[in-house]
Amino acid sequence: MSTVSSGQHTRPMCYLLLLMILQLGLHTAEGVWPLPQTLISSTERFHLSPQAFYFGYGRQSAAQQGCSVLDAAFKRYFALIFPDYTSGRINAHRLKCVMLVFSGRASLKAVTVWGALRGLESFSQLVYQDDFGSYFVNKTDIKDFPRFQFRGILLDTSRHYLPVQAILKTLDAMAYSKFNVFHWHIVDDPSFPYQSRTFPDLSSKGAFHPMTHIYTQSDVRRVISHARMRGIRVLPEFDSPGHTKSWGKGQPDLLTPCYKGGIPSGTFGPINPALPSTYHFMATLFKEVSVVFPDSYIHLGGDEVDFSCWKSNPYVRAFMQKMGFGSDFTKLEAFYMENIVNITSALNKTSIVWQDVFDYHERIPKDTVLHIWKGTPASYYAELSRMTKAGMRVVLAAPWYINHISYGQDWHNYYTVQPLNFSGTEEQKKLVIGGEVCMWGEYVDATNLTPRLWPRASAAAERLWSDEKQTSNVDMAFPRLQDFRCKLVRRGIQAEPLYVGHCKQEYQGI
């Protein structure tokens, strides 16, 4: 009936059987978003009976019952595939993972459990209902794998606090679009909602409210667990030395005192890079963070550092003279960031930093990932060329700042990005590991997060997953994205409309 290959081009390790009672009919199947690398669909369709359908593990599968990720996914996807069916039991005996729908069964073959999750998502999108509520799937053969390995979404929980439930709902929607990295920009100038065990004053004095607007260690574990079960990594960002005003409320002597007329003005600037106590604090904080957030990557920020406060401080200027930096404050920032990267490297973490760190010629390990956030296509293409020529891996975010909104179908702008359209060799282009959609929080909280994010982020999702030549036409993409938006709405995601029209099942309220 339907075959889906998800993951890599290597020997399948995971086999998933999707067994069902089928009756032959005729219909045209709706599409899958993001578009698979290869999809062959027939007008032959098969009737699916929820009472007879179950997922199971194949005998040759390395994964078997007890694999928590897939066992949970079977239950989750049964409910997504049969949204109107509530009384049936969900079976999970045997599993096959490529995806093939034919003669009474669908098989799914994948190299990893994460590939199996993506295949389950594709299969769930192939199933549709007729006007009488019966479920069908067309005879389909899919072979699929992602174009880029890093497909991220950034949420900013400092400028506005996002309740845990809003984050979990975003993770659900991310899985539907096959995103696999949640970049959690958890703290910034306005507030410090992360509750540190080692430094509890950071949130008790730096959060908007010390009880209601914080993320406890339990909250963080819940987010990480929810993400993992959907094949999503959680990448925390603790941005410094700038963007740290909230840090100073709970950690004395961390920020640089600003001077005016030779005396302290009472205001503070970036983290003070001249004090040994700064690095002791950062090492202790990151030791905790590296345990709480187990992913092998950590984002260290390093962007938009205002040098004026450092310039005003006589002790910082004296430190610069002692270090031989003269009056070049980019060297001072480089000194700070190099120390922070060394701290996280000692904790076996690979660092991701904003492009400013590269632009200031800072000496960072070759395995550091650079994150492009600035500029027009011409400028970010030039930056991609420079960074990859230096042998650095890169994530592109500049064209996907979707907190910026405009009237009309601005999803076109996110869909038509060409991430590899820069001057460089094929080896350079392999160093672009993916891209990221950024939802900065100046004007976004839980009231408008979901409709502002979806389905606009899904346009970027297809660019990061699918073959560019097959997905370059916005007119051809429109009906598929419109259909996918209706699938999101049916699943309880308040995705905003693309244009005039309707969904068969409209959003029914909170």
XYZ file of C-alpha atoms in Angstrom, residues 53-505:
453
model
C -5.020 -1.405 12.269
C -1.920 -1.762 14.424
C 1.786 -0.973 14.410
C 4.284 -3.746 15.023
C 8.004 -4.546 15.085
C 9.413 -6.756 12.314
C 11.409 -9.824 13.280
C 14.567 -8.413 11.677
C 14.264 -5.076 13.452
C 16.999 -4.009 15.861
C 14.280 -2.108 17.735
C 11.617 -4.171 19.475
C 8.766 -3.696 21.910
C 10.146 -1.777 24.895
C 11.793 0.835 22.659
C 10.226 3.794 24.476
C 10.527 6.245 21.569
C 8.703 4.013 19.088
C 6.214 2.505 21.549
C 5.079 6.043 22.436
C 5.096 7.089 18.772
C 2.770 4.213 17.850
C 0.183 5.428 20.351
C 0.626 9.065 19.321
C 0.336 8.380 15.600
C -2.611 6.027 15.963
C -4.524 8.964 17.450
C -3.294 11.311 14.703
C -4.183 8.894 11.902
C -7.646 8.132 13.333
C -8.628 11.390 15.075
C -12.310 10.434 15.357
C -11.668 6.952 16.754
C -11.370 6.816 20.516
C -12.368 3.364 21.751
C -9.857 1.077 20.087
C -6.858 -0.511 21.728
C -3.452 0.324 20.263
C -1.287 -2.682 19.511
C 2.486 -2.672 19.079
C 3.791 -6.186 18.486
C 5.918 -6.187 15.344
C 7.795 -3.284 13.436
C 9.137 -2.651 9.809
C 10.785 0.833 8.919
C 11.308 2.583 3.701
C 7.496 2.892 3.467
C 5.308 0.691 1.327
C 1.538 0.462 1.286
C 0.201 -2.594 -0.536
C -1.997 -5.678 -0.117
C -3.130 -5.168 3.406
C -0.015 -3.775 4.996
C 2.338 -0.825 5.018
C 6.029 -1.300 5.745
C 8.469 1.311 6.964
C 12.236 0.817 6.936
C 14.666 3.246 8.579
C 18.277 3.202 9.684
C 17.455 4.704 13.095
C 14.460 5.167 15.354
C 14.587 8.880 14.432
C 14.171 7.987 10.770
C 11.254 5.754 11.759
C 9.602 8.746 13.466
C 9.884 10.794 10.262
C 8.429 7.882 8.291
C 5.501 7.618 10.685
C 4.835 11.327 10.174
C 4.842 10.862 6.388
C 2.481 7.900 6.659
C 0.119 9.831 8.916
C -0.137 12.556 6.281
C -1.052 10.013 3.575
C -4.201 8.923 5.422
C -7.367 10.885 4.684
C -11.127 10.681 5.328
C -14.013 10.791 2.893
C -17.201 12.766 3.492
C -18.646 9.879 5.482
C -15.697 9.664 7.896
C -14.103 6.513 6.465
C -10.288 6.384 6.405
C -8.262 5.717 3.267
C -4.679 5.602 2.073
C -3.446 5.364 -1.515
C -0.915 2.928 -2.849
C 2.309 4.875 -2.327
C 6.077 4.346 -2.409
C 8.297 6.892 -0.625
C 12.060 7.015 -0.271
C 13.165 9.901 1.862
C 15.995 11.558 3.770
C 16.696 15.145 4.879
C 18.755 17.517 2.751
C 20.263 19.154 5.858
C 20.999 17.544 9.214
C 20.263 20.671 11.309
C 16.675 21.927 10.983
C 16.017 24.221 13.914
C 13.515 26.567 15.497
C 14.544 29.226 18.034
C 12.150 30.349 20.758
C 12.997 33.355 22.921
C 11.749 32.902 26.496
C 13.397 35.985 27.988
C 11.607 38.872 26.290
C 8.311 37.161 27.039
C 7.944 34.094 29.234
C 6.440 31.142 27.357
C 4.595 28.646 29.570
C 5.910 25.098 29.335
C 2.718 23.987 27.618
C 3.313 26.492 24.793
C 6.810 25.069 24.307
C 5.501 21.487 24.262
C 2.856 22.406 21.678
C 5.579 23.976 19.525
C 7.600 20.767 19.768
C 4.576 18.798 18.555
C 4.208 21.105 15.548
C 7.954 20.926 14.877
C 7.729 17.149 14.607
C 4.881 17.469 12.069
C 7.220 19.571 9.859
C 10.243 17.325 10.578
C 12.279 19.959 12.436
C 14.845 18.308 14.709
C 16.505 21.043 16.822
C 14.809 23.225 19.430
C 17.149 26.166 20.035
C 16.080 27.436 23.448
C 17.174 31.059 23.809
C 16.281 30.756 27.449
C 17.767 33.945 28.982
C 18.622 37.458 27.762
C 18.624 41.108 28.923
C 14.962 41.345 30.024
C 14.715 38.240 32.215
C 16.539 35.156 33.499
C 13.826 32.470 33.825
C 16.177 29.470 34.085
C 16.241 28.336 37.720
C 19.817 27.392 38.551
C 20.486 25.119 41.500
C 23.995 26.487 41.865
C 23.013 30.154 41.565
C 19.332 30.404 42.587
C 19.492 34.218 42.779
C 19.847 34.401 38.993
C 16.144 33.574 38.566
C 14.845 34.724 41.953
C 16.137 38.236 41.183
C 16.423 38.113 37.379
C 13.135 36.520 36.266
C 9.988 38.578 35.654
C 8.568 36.761 38.690
C 10.558 34.371 40.913
C 7.751 31.788 41.213
C 5.481 32.003 38.175
C 7.864 33.019 35.384
C 10.667 30.487 35.767
C 11.698 27.148 34.308
C 12.491 24.716 37.099
C 14.870 21.805 36.609
C 11.750 19.635 36.372
C 10.329 21.888 33.637
C 13.549 21.600 31.654
C 13.564 17.802 31.996
C 9.967 17.717 30.789
C 10.792 19.778 27.702
C 13.865 17.662 26.902
C 11.918 14.409 27.315
C 9.001 15.642 25.189
C 11.445 16.758 22.490
C 13.439 13.503 22.529
C 10.319 11.396 22.064
C 9.717 13.366 18.865
C 13.288 13.165 17.578
C 14.124 16.748 18.532
C 17.320 17.876 20.233
C 17.255 20.708 22.769
C 20.043 23.240 22.226
C 20.275 25.721 25.131
C 21.678 29.198 24.611
C 23.243 31.237 27.401
C 24.290 34.294 25.415
C 27.198 36.387 26.718
C 29.051 38.715 27.248
C 26.275 40.989 25.926
C 22.537 40.377 26.406
C 23.169 39.755 30.113
C 21.514 42.615 32.024
C 19.184 40.213 33.840
C 22.174 38.150 35.006
C 23.597 41.059 36.990
C 20.533 41.311 39.238
C 21.359 38.014 40.898
C 25.130 37.856 40.524
C 27.064 40.815 41.977
C 30.275 41.946 40.264
C 29.515 40.000 37.098
C 28.620 42.919 34.837
C 30.928 45.805 33.956
C 30.215 49.056 35.857
C 29.885 51.923 33.388
C 31.664 55.219 34.143
C 30.745 58.794 33.340
C 33.016 61.704 34.143
C 35.501 59.379 35.821
C 33.015 57.951 38.341
C 30.591 54.993 38.210
C 27.290 56.027 36.618
C 25.226 53.345 38.354
C 24.554 51.526 35.091
C 26.097 48.296 33.869
C 27.257 46.905 30.540
C 28.320 43.475 29.318
C 29.914 40.828 31.529
C 33.244 42.047 32.918
C 35.980 40.179 31.020
C 38.804 41.575 33.179
C 37.992 39.725 36.420
C 39.105 36.144 37.237
C 35.860 35.756 39.224
C 33.916 36.063 35.943
C 35.457 32.909 34.536
C 35.048 31.010 37.797
C 31.337 31.869 37.792
C 30.875 30.949 34.139
C 32.724 27.641 34.579
C 30.508 26.738 37.543
C 27.293 27.737 35.749
C 28.177 25.834 32.581
C 29.125 22.770 34.601
C 25.530 22.702 35.847
C 24.054 23.549 32.434
C 26.040 20.755 30.765
C 24.357 18.229 33.058
C 20.838 19.690 32.902
C 20.991 19.918 29.086
C 22.623 16.648 27.959
C 22.949 17.483 24.240
C 26.520 17.539 22.982
C 26.073 21.091 21.638
C 25.657 24.344 23.533
C 25.048 27.825 22.138
C 27.263 30.528 23.656
C 25.903 33.584 21.820
C 28.612 36.219 21.425
C 26.569 38.717 19.404
C 25.858 42.457 19.596
C 28.376 43.412 22.277
C 28.252 47.155 23.016
C 31.819 48.290 23.741
C 30.922 51.731 25.145
C 30.727 50.584 28.774
C 34.014 48.702 28.532
C 35.579 51.826 27.007
C 34.338 53.955 29.906
C 35.707 51.678 32.639
C 39.303 52.541 33.702
C 39.936 49.059 35.139
C 38.913 47.389 31.889
C 41.136 49.758 29.909
C 44.062 49.015 32.238
C 43.476 45.281 31.766
C 43.573 45.770 28.001
C 46.916 47.559 28.214
C 48.283 44.782 30.415
C 47.154 42.175 27.876
C 48.577 44.118 24.931
C 45.173 44.723 23.316
C 45.731 48.470 22.951
C 42.351 50.075 22.281
C 40.974 47.248 20.118
C 37.904 46.068 21.996
C 37.253 43.276 19.514
C 40.403 41.673 20.966
C 38.897 41.945 24.435
C 35.715 40.230 23.290
C 37.829 37.604 21.535
C 39.735 36.999 24.789
C 36.452 36.516 26.657
C 34.815 34.231 24.090
C 37.927 32.109 23.719
C 37.906 31.525 27.472
C 34.205 30.602 27.467
C 34.621 28.199 24.543
C 37.522 26.563 26.373
C 35.314 26.138 29.460
C 32.597 24.360 27.485
C 35.131 22.303 25.510
C 36.484 20.993 28.816
C 32.921 19.851 29.550
C 32.907 17.885 26.265
C 30.490 20.282 24.624
C 30.730 21.546 21.061
C 30.032 25.258 20.895
C 27.745 27.152 18.553
C 28.267 30.913 18.367
C 26.717 33.801 16.457
C 28.628 35.074 13.430
C 30.070 38.075 15.328
C 32.605 35.739 16.955
C 34.002 34.770 13.538
C 33.816 38.332 12.257
C 36.070 39.481 15.132
C 38.719 36.910 14.125
C 38.476 35.076 17.407
C 40.536 31.950 17.936
C 38.000 29.203 18.454
C 38.191 25.425 17.960
C 37.692 24.189 14.405
C 34.664 22.137 15.441
C 32.784 25.263 16.608
C 29.609 25.860 14.591
C 28.986 29.397 13.321
C 25.461 30.818 13.224
C 24.644 33.476 10.586
C 21.925 35.903 11.651
C 22.660 39.166 9.838
C 22.162 40.719 6.466
C 20.685 40.596 3.003
C 21.171 37.555 0.747
C 24.280 39.166 -0.757
C 25.879 39.671 2.649
C 24.998 36.282 4.107
C 26.143 34.524 0.937
C 29.485 36.340 1.273
C 29.637 35.277 4.925
C 28.873 31.662 3.985
C 31.758 31.773 1.503
C 34.200 33.188 4.061
C 33.228 30.840 6.872
C 33.251 27.653 4.834
C 36.512 28.654 3.138
C 37.965 28.776 6.660
C 36.752 25.198 7.129
C 34.034 26.053 9.654
C 30.599 24.451 9.858
C 27.685 26.860 9.506
C 23.998 27.155 10.360
C 22.021 29.767 8.378
C 19.282 31.752 10.148
C 19.404 35.202 8.502
C 16.610 34.636 5.946
C 14.247 33.000 8.458
C 13.601 35.662 11.121
C 9.871 35.040 11.008
C 9.080 37.227 13.999
C 9.060 39.914 11.264
C 5.581 39.947 9.767
C 3.977 41.630 6.786
C 0.611 41.627 5.071
C 0.182 38.952 2.435
C 1.847 35.646 1.706
C 5.278 36.290 3.161
C 5.896 32.534 3.360
C 7.117 32.883 -0.238
C 10.208 34.667 1.095
C 11.081 31.766 3.394
C 10.333 29.131 0.782
C 12.500 30.566 -2.006
C 15.717 30.820 0.028
C 18.641 29.004 -1.619
C 21.010 28.155 1.254
C 23.830 26.893 -0.959
C 23.711 29.586 -3.633
C 27.040 31.083 -2.616
C 30.470 31.074 -4.183
C 32.398 28.031 -2.980
C 33.476 24.481 -3.724
C 31.326 21.396 -3.152
C 33.421 20.689 -0.067
C 32.584 24.150 1.273
C 28.893 23.604 0.688
C 28.971 20.380 2.703
C 29.977 22.520 5.701
C 26.544 24.208 5.708
C 24.876 21.783 8.108
C 21.439 23.393 8.015
C 19.275 26.317 8.926
C 17.099 27.757 11.639
C 13.804 29.611 11.938
C 14.012 32.309 14.637
C 11.019 33.583 16.593
C 12.331 36.448 18.704
C 10.041 37.506 21.505
C 9.762 41.292 21.589
C 6.171 41.066 20.352
C 5.463 37.363 20.865
C 4.087 35.450 23.834
C 1.784 32.449 24.224
C -1.183 34.391 22.787
C 0.276 34.728 19.298
C 3.238 32.333 19.144
C 1.536 29.493 17.294
C -0.260 31.415 14.509
C 2.787 33.582 13.898
C 5.031 30.528 13.672
C 2.848 28.177 11.638
C 2.582 27.482 8.766
C 5.249 30.060 7.851
C 7.957 27.976 9.546
C 6.788 24.979 7.511
C 7.893 26.791 4.346
C 11.441 26.839 5.734
C 11.045 23.222 6.845
C 10.551 22.090 3.250
C 13.561 24.111 2.121
C 15.724 22.366 4.735
C 14.366 18.849 4.134
C 13.442 18.521 0.459
C 15.221 18.553 -2.879
C 15.498 22.182 -3.977
C 14.862 21.517 -7.676
C 11.566 19.771 -6.909
C 10.388 22.516 -4.544
C 11.320 25.803 -6.181
C 7.858 26.863 -7.386
C 5.635 28.645 -4.840
C 2.533 28.200 -7.016
C 2.984 24.431 -6.969
C 3.755 24.482 -3.260
C 0.702 26.564 -2.328
C -2.031 23.882 -2.505
C 0.197 21.405 -0.671
C 1.032 23.897 2.078
C -2.628 24.896 2.295
C -3.538 21.244 2.789
C -0.770 20.802 5.369
C -1.972 23.890 7.234
C -5.400 22.253 7.490
C -3.745 19.099 8.860
C -2.089 21.249 11.532
C -5.434 22.837 12.407
C -7.044 19.384 12.654
C -4.277 18.417 15.074
C -5.011 21.394 17.322
C -2.259 23.695 16.035
C -3.613 27.240 15.506
C -1.804 27.726 12.206
C -2.862 30.935 10.487
C -4.475 30.881 7.006
C -2.321 31.279 3.917
C -5.058 33.051 1.973
C -8.806 32.950 1.315
C -10.289 29.481 1.733
C -11.433 26.919 4.275
C -10.476 23.674 5.953
C -12.757 20.650 5.946
C -12.345 20.526 9.713
